[in-house]
PDB file of C-alpha atoms in Angstrom:
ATOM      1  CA  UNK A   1     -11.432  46.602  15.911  1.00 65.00           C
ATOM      2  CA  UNK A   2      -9.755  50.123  15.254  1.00 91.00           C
ATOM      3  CA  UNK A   3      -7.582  49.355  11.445  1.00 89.00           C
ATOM      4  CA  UNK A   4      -4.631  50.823  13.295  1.00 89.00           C
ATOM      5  CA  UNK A   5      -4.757  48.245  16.460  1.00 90.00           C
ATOM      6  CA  UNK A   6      -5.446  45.627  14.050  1.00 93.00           C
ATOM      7  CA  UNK A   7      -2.230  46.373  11.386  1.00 90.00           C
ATOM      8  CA  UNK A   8      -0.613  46.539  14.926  1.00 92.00           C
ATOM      9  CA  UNK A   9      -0.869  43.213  15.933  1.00 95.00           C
ATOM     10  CA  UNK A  10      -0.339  42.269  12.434  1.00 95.00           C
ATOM     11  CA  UNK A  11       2.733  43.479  12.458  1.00 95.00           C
ATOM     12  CA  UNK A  12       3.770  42.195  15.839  1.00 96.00           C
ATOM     13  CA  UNK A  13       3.157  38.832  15.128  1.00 96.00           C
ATOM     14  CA  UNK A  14       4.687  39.224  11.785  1.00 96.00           C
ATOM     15  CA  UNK A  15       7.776  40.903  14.021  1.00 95.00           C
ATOM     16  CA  UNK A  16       7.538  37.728  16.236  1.00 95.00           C
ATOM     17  CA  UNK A  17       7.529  34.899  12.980  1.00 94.00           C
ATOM     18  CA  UNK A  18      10.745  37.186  11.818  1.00 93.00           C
ATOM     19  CA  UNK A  19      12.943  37.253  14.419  1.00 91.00           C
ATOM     20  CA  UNK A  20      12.369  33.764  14.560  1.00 90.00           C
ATOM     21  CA  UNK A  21      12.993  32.265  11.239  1.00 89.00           C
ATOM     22  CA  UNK A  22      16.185  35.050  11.485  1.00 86.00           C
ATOM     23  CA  UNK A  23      14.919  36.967   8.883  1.00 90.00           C
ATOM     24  CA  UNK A  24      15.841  40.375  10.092  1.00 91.00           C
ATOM     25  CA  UNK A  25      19.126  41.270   8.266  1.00 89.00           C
ATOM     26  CA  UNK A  26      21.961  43.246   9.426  1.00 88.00           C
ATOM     27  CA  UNK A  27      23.564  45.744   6.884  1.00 87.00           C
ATOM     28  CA  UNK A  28      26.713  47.721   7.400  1.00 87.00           C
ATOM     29  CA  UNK A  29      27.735  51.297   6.944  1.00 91.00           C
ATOM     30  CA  UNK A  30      31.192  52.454   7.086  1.00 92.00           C
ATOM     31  CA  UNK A  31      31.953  55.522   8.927  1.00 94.00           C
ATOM     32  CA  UNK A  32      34.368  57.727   6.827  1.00 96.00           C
ATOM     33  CA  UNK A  33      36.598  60.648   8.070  1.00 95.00           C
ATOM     34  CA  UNK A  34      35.579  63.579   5.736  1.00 94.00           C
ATOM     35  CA  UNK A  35      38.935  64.836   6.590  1.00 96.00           C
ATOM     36  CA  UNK A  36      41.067  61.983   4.880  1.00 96.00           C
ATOM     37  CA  UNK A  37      38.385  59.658   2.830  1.00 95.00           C
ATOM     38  CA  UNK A  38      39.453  56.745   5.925  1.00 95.00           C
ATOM     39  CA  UNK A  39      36.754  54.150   6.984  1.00 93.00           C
ATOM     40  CA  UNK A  40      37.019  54.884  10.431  1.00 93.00           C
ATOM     41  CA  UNK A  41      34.230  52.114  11.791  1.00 90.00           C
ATOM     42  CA  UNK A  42      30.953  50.943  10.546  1.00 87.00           C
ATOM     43  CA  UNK A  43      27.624  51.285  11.958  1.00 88.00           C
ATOM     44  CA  UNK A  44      25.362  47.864  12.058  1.00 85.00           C
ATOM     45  CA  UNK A  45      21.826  48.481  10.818  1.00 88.00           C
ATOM     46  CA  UNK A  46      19.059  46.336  11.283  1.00 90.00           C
ATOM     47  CA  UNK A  47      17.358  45.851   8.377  1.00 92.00           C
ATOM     48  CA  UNK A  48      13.562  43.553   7.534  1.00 94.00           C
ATOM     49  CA  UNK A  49      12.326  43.111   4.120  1.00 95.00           C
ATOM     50  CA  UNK A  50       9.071  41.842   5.014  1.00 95.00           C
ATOM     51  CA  UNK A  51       7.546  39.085   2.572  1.00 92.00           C
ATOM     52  CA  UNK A  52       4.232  40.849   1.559  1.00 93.00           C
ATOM     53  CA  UNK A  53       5.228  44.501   2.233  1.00 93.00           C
ATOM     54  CA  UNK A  54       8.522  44.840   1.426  1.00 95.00           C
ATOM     55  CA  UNK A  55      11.367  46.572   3.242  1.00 96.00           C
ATOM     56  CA  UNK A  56       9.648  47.798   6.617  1.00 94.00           C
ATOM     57  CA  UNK A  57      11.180  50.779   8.300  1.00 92.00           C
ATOM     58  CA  UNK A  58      13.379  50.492  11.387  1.00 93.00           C
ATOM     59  CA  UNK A  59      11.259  53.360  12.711  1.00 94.00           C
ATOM     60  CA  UNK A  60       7.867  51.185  12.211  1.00 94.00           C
ATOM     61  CA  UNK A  61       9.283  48.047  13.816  1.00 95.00           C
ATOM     62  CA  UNK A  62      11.882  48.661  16.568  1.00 94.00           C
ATOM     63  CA  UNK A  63       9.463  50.928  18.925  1.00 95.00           C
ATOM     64  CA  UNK A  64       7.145  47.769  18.924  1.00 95.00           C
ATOM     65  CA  UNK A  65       9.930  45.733  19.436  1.00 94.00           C
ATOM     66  CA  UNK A  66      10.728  47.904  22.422  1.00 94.00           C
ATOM     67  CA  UNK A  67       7.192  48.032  23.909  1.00 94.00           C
ATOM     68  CA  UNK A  68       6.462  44.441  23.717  1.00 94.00           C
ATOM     69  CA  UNK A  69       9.874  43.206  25.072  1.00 93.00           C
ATOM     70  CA  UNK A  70      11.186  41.526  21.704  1.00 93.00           C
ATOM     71  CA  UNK A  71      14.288  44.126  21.481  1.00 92.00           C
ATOM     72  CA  UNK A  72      16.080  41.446  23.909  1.00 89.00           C
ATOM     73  CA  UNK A  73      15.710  39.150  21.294  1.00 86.00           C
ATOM     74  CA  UNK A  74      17.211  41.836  18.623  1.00 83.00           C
ATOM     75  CA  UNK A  75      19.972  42.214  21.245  1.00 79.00           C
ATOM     76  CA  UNK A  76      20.559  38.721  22.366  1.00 75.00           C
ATOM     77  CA  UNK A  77      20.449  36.896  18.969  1.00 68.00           C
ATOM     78  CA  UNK A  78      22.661  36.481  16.165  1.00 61.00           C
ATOM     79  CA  UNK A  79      21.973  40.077  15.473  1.00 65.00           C
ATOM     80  CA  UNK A  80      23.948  41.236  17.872  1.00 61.00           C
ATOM     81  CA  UNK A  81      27.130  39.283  17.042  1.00 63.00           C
ATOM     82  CA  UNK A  82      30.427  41.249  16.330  1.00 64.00           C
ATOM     83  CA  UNK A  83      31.843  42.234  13.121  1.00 63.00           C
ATOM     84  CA  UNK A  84      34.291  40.078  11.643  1.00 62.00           C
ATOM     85  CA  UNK A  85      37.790  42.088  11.176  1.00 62.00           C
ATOM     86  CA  UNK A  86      39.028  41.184   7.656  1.00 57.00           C
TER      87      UNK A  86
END
């Protein structure tokens, strides 16, 4: 098997074992107005610090999310819960 396929899969099934032991994390950025130095919002970033490989790029993981139907689980699980409002 092609070494590409194969860290593929790998890293689909690691995907799978991740989103189900919730160990995707979800890290906030506030949105500032360069104007006035005001948080204005805060983006939600999804974030996985894999256990062997360390922090795995949103780049690398959320296309195969998309292509093998796990974003819905991104999307429909605690991920996707609102932010609290202090």
């Amino acid at each position: 098997m092609d070494a590409r396929v194969k860290a593929r899969r790998t890293l689909e099934s690691d995907l799978r074992q991740a989103i189900m032991c919730g160990d995707l994390k979800v890290h906030y950025q506030p949105l500032i107005n360069l104007y006035d130095g005001r948080i204005t919002g805060c983006e939600a970033l999804l974030r996985w610090n894999h256990p062997e490989r360390g922090m795995i790029s949103p780049a690398e993981f959320i296309p195969i999310a998309e292509e093998t139907g796990l974003i819905t689980s991104l999307e429909n699980g605690s991920y996707a819960q609102p932010v609290p409002r202090p």
